[in-house]
Short mmCIF file of C-alpha atoms and ligand atoms in Angstrom, two decimals:
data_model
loop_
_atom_site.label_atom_id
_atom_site.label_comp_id
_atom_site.label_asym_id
_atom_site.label_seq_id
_atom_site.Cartn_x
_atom_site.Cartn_y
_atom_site.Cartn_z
CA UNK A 1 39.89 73.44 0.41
CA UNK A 2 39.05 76.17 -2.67
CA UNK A 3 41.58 74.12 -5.37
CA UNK A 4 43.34 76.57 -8.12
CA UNK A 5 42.79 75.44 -11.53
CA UNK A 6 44.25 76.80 -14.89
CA UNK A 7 41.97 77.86 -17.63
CA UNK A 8 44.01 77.53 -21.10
CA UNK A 9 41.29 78.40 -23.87
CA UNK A 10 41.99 77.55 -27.08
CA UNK A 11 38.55 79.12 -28.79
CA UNK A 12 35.21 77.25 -30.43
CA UNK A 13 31.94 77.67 -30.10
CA UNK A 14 32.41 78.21 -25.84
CA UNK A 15 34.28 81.11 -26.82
CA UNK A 16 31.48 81.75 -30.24
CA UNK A 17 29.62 84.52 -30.39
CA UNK A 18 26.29 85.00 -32.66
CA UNK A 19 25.83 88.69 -32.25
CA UNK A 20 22.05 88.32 -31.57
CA UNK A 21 20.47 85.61 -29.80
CA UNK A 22 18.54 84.06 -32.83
CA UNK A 23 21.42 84.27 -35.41
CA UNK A 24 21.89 81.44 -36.94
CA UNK A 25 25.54 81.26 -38.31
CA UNK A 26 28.32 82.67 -35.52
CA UNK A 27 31.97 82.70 -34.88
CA UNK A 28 33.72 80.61 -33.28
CA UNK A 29 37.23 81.86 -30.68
CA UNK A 30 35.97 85.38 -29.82
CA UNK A 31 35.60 85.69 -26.34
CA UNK A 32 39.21 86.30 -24.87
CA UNK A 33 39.94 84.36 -21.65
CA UNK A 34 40.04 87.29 -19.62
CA UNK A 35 36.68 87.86 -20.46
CA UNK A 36 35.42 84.59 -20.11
CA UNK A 37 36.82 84.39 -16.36
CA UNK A 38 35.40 87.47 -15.58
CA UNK A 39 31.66 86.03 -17.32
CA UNK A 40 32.49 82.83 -15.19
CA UNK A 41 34.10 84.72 -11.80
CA UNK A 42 29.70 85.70 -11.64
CA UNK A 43 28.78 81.74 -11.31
CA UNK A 44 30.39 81.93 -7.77
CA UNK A 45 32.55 78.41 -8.21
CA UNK A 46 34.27 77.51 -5.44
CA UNK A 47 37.90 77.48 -7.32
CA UNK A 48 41.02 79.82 -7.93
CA UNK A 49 41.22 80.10 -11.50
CA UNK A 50 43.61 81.61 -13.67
CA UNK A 51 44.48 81.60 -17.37
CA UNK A 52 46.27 81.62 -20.26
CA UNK A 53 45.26 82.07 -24.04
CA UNK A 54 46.91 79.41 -26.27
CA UNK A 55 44.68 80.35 -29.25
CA UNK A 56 41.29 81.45 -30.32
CA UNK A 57 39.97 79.54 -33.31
CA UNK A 58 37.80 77.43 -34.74
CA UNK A 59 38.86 74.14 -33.71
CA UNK A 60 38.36 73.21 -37.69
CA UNK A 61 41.92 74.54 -37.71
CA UNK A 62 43.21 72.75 -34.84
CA UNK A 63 46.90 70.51 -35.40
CA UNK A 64 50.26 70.52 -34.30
CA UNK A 65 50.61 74.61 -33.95
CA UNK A 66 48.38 74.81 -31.43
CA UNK A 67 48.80 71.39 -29.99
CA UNK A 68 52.91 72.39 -29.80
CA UNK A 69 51.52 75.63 -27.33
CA UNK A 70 49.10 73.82 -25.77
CA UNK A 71 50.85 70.56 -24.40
CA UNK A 72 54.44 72.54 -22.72
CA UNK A 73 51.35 75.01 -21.45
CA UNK A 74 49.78 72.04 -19.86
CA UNK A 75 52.93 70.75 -18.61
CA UNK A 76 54.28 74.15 -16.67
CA UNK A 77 50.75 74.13 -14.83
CA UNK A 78 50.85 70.43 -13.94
CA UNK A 79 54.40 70.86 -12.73
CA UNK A 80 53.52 73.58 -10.18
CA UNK A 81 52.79 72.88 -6.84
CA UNK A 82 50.31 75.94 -6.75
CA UNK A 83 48.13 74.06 -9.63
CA UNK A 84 45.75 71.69 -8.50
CA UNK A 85 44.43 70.99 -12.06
CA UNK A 86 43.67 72.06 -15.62
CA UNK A 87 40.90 73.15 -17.66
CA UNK A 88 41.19 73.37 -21.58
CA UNK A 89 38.44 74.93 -23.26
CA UNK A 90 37.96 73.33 -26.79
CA UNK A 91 36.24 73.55 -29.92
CA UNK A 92 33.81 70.73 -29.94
CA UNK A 93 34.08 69.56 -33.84
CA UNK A 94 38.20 68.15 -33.32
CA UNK A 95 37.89 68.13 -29.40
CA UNK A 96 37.93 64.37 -29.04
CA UNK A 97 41.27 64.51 -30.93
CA UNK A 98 42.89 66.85 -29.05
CA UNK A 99 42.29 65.19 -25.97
CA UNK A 100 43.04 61.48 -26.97
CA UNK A 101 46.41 62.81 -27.80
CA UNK A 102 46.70 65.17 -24.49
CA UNK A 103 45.52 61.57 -22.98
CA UNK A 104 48.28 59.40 -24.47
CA UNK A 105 51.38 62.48 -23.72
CA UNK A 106 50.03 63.51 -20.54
CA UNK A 107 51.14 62.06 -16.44
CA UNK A 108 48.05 61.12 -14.75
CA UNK A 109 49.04 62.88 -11.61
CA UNK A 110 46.34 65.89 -11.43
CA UNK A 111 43.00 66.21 -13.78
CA UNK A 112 43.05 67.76 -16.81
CA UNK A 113 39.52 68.42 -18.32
CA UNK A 114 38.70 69.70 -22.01
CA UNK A 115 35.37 71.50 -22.07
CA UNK A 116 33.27 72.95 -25.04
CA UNK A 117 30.45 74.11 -26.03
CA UNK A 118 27.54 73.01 -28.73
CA UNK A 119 25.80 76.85 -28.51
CA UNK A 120 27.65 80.47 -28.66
CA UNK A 121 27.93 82.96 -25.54
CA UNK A 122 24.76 85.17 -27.04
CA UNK A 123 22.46 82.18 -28.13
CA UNK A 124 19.61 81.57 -26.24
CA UNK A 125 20.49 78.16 -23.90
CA UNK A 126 24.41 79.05 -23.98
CA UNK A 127 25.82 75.76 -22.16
CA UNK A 128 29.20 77.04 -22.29
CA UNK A 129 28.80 78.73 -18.46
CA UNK A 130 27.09 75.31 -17.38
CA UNK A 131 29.55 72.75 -18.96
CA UNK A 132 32.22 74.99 -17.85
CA UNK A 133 31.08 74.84 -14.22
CA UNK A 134 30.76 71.70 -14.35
CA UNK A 135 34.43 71.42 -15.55
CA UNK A 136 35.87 72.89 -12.58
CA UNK A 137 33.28 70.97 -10.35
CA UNK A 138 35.68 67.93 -12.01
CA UNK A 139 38.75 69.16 -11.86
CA UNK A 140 38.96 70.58 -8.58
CA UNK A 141 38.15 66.65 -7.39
CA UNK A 142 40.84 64.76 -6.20
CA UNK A 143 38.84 61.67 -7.44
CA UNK A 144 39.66 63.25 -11.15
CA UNK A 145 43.42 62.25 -11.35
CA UNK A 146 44.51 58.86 -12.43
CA UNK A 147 41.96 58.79 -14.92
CA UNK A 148 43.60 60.00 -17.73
CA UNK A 149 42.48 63.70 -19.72
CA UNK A 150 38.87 63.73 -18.95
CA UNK A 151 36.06 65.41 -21.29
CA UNK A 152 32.69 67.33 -19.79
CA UNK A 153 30.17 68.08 -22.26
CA UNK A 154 26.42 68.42 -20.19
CA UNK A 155 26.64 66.38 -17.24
CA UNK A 156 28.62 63.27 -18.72
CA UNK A 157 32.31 62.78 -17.35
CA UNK A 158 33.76 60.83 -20.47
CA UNK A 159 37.38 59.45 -20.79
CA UNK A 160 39.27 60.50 -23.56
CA UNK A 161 39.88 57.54 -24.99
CA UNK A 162 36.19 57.17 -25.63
CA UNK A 163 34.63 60.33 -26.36
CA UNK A 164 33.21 60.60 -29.93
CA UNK A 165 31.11 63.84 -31.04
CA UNK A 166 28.35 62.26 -32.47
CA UNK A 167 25.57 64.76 -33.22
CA UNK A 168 26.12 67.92 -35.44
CA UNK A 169 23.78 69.98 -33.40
CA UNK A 170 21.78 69.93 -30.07
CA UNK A 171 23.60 70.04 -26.35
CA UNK A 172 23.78 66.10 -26.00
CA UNK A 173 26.36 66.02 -28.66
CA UNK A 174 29.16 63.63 -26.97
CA UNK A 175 29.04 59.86 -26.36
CA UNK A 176 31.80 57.03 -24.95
CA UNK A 177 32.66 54.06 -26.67
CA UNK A 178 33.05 51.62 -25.59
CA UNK A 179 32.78 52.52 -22.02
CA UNK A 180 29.69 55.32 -21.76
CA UNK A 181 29.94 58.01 -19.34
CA UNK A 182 32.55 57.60 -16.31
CA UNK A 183 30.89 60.04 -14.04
CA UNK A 184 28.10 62.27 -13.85
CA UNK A 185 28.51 66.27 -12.79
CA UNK A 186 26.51 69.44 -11.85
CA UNK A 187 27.84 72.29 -10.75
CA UNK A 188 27.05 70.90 -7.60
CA UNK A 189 27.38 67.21 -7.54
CA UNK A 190 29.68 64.74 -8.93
CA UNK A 191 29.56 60.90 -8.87
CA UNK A 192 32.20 58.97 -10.59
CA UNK A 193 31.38 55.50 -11.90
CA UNK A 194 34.13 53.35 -10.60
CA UNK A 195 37.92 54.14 -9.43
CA UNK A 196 40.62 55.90 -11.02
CA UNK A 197 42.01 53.21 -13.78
CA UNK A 198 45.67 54.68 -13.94
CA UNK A 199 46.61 56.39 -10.91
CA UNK A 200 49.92 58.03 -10.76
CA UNK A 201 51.35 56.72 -13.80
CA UNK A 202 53.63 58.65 -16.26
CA UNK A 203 52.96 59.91 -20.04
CA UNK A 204 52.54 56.57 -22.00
CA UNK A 205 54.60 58.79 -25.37
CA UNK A 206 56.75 61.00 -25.32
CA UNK A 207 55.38 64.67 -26.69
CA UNK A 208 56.97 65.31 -30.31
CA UNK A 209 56.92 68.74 -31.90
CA UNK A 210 57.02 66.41 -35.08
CA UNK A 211 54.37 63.89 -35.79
CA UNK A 212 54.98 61.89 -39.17
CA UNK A 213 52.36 62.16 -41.61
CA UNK A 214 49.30 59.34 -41.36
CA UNK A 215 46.39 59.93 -43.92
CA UNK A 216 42.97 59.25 -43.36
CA UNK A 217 41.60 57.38 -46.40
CA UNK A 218 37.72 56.93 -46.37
CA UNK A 219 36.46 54.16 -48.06
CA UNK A 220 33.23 54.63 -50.16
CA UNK A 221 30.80 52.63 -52.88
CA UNK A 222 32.93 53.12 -55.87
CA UNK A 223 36.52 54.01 -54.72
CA UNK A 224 39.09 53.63 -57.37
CA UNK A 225 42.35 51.93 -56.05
CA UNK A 226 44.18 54.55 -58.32
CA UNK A 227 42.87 57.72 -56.25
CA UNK A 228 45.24 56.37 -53.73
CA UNK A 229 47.88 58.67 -55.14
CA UNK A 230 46.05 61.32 -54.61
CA UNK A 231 46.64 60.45 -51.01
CA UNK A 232 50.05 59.30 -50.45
CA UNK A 233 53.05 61.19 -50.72
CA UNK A 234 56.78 60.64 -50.39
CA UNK A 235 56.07 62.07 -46.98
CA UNK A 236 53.06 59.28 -45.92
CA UNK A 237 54.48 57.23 -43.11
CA UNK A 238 51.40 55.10 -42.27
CA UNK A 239 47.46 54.96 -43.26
CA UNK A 240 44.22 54.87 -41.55
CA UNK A 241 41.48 53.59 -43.60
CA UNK A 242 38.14 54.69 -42.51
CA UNK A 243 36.54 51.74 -43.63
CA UNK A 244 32.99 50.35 -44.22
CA UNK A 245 31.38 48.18 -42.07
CA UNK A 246 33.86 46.37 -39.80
CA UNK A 247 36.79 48.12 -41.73
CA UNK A 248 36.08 47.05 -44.74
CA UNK A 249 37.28 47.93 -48.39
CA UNK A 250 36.89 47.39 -51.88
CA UNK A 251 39.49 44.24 -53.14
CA UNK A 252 41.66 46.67 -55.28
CA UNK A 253 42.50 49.16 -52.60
CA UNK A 254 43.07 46.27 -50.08
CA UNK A 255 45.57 44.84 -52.20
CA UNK A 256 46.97 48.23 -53.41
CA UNK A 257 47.67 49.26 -49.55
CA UNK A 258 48.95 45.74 -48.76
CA UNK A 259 52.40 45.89 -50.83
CA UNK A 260 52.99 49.35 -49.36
CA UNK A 261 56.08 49.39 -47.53
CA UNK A 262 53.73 51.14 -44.34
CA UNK A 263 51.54 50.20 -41.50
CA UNK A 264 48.22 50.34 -42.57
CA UNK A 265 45.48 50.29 -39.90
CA UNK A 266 41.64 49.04 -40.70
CA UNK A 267 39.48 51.54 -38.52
CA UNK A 268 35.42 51.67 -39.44
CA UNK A 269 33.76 54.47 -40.90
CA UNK A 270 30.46 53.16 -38.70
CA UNK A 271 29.95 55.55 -35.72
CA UNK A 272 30.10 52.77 -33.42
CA UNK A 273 31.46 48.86 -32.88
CA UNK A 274 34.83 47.26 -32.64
CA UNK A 275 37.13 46.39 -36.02
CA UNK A 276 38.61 43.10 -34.89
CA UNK A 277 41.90 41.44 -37.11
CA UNK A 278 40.64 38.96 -39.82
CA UNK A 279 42.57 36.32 -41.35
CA UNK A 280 44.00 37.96 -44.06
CA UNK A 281 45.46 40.79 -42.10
CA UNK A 282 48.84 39.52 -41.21
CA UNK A 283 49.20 38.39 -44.86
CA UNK A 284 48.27 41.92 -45.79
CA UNK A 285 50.40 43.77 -42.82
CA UNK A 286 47.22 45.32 -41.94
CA UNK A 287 46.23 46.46 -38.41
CA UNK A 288 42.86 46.38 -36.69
CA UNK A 289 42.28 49.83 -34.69
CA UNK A 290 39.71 47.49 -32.60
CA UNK A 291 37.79 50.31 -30.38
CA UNK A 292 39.34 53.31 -32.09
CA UNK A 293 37.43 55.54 -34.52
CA UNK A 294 39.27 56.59 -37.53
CA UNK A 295 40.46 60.04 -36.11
CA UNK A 296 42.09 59.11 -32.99
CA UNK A 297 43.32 55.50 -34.42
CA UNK A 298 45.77 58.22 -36.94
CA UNK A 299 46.73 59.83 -33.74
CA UNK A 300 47.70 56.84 -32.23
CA UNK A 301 49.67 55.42 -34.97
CA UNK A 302 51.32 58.77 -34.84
CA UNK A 303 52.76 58.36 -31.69
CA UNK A 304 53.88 55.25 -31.89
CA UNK A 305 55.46 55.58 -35.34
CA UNK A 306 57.44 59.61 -33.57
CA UNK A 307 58.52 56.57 -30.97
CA UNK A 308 60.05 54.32 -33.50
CA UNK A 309 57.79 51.38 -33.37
CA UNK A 310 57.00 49.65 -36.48
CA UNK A 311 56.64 46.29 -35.32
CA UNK A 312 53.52 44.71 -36.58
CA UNK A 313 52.72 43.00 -33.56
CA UNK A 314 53.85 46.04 -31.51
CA UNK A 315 51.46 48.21 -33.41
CA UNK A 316 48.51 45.51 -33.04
CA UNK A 317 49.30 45.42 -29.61
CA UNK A 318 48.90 49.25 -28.67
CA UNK A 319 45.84 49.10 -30.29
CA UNK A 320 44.59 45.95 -28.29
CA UNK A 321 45.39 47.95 -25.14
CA UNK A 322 43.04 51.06 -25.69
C1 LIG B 1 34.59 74.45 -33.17
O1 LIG B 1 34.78 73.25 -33.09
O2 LIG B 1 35.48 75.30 -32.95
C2 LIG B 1 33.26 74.97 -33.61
C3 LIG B 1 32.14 74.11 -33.17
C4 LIG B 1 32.00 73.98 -31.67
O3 LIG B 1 32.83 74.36 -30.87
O4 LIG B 1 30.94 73.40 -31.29
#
């Protein structure tokens, strides 16, 4: 049965356009999504789709505006019975945040897939079209729900909670960690890579209009303990430290950040590998974001410090379960 999908676009690079084919800057949120369903209504996809424009920008300047139009938008489609399933077209640069948080606010009752774009509508090799075919090829699966805000970039299927951009250029731009690819997709075909892991279930946090502030602090060769107050205000409710190596930091800053009255959560500045607790951490009040990369560890500890948990082990514990 043809399944009806809703298209909210929220701009990048699969709504870019170059204005020649061998330019090399562009811009990204042009293409309206009228436009882009009519460019897409010529692929001849078996699906019903519809849509709505949230925003059109560069997803450089994505955060809680858009996110606070996007998720109730998401919400109305899910809750109608003539929706089978979503489609969010995404900048690719911030995408991986936007849809670990969509992942973590979101039922798991009918797919919802974010889709980009690594090339602009007029470059040679566009794989916006493709990737977005591909999209609805997911989302109009049955197969797709209960496994949490799914990403398509090429032909992987990756969860949200492991999709990392890791490439600045080129089409094969998007990895998992720790768990690769869960499915595979053409237009055509699509094979998923075990069963749905949480079928049915409800939003794991509640959505907040108001996420407390959680700075990222990268750690570098030479970091001065006192630039820390160039980072943490009156405002600062928790830190992520993109650390080196397995979260690692220089013996100043780690004993600056462990008398502040704050959670303060050891993610690695390495593209890939776990940051497990060490011994000194519950001495220190310090959590390990184990599997999370710096950027979606802060949205984590977002959500759980909007739903009032503070509790070391608590905290620890949420991050354990990713
Ligand atoms: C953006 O993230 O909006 C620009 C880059 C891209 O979509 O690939």
């Amino acid at each position: 049965m043809t399944k009806r999908l809703t298209v909210l676009a929220t701009g990048g690079t699969i709504a870019g356009i170059a204005g020649s084919a061998i330019a090399k800057d562009y811009r990204a949120g042009e293409i309206g999504i009228e436009d882009y369903l009519e460019r897409a209504g010529g692929l001849g996809l078996d699906a019903e789709l519809s849509g709505a424009q949230i925003a059109n920008i560069d997803s450089a300047d994505m955060g809680p505006e858009v996110w606070n139009a996007l998720h109730p938008a998401i919400v109305v489609a899910l809750d109608d019975r003539s929706c089978d399933g979503v489609i969010v077209t995404h900048g690719t640069d911030t995408l991986e945040e936007t849809a670990f948080l969509l992942d973590l606010t979101l039922p798991t009752t009918k797919p919802v897939v974010v889709v980009g774009a690594m090339r602009p509508a007029d470059a040679v090799g566009y794989d916006g079209l493709r990737n977005f075919a591909n999209a609805v090829r997911v989302a109009s699966d049955n197969a797709a729900a209960g496994r949490g805000v799914l990403v398509v970039m090429g032909d992987r299927v990756l969860a949200a909670r492991d999709v990392r951009k890791v490439r600045t250029r080129g089409t094969d731009a998007f990895r998992g960690f720790p768990r690769e690819s869960v499915g595979l997709v053409t237009p055509a075909t699509l094979e998923w890579f075990g069963a749905p892991w949480k079928p049915e279930s409800p939003a794991q946090f509640a959505w907040t209009e108001d996420l407390p502030d959680v700075e990222l602090l990268t750690i570098y060769a030479g970091l001065k303990p006192a630039s820390l107050v160039n980072h943490i205000t009156e405002k600062t409710r928790g830190v992520v430290v993109a650390g080196v190596g397995e979260g690692n930091m220089p013996e100043g800053v780690r004993s600056a950040l462990a008398v502040m009255d704050m959670p303060v959560v050891r993610a690695s500045r390495t593209d890939e590998g776990l940051v497990d607790r060490e011994p000194d951490d519950t001495a220190n009040g310090f959590i390990a974001a184990r599997a999370l990369n710096p950027q979606k560890a802060r949205i984590l500890l977002q959500l759980l410090l909007a739903s009032g948990v503070t509790d070391h082990a608590a905290l620890q514990n949420a991050f354990d379960e990713r």
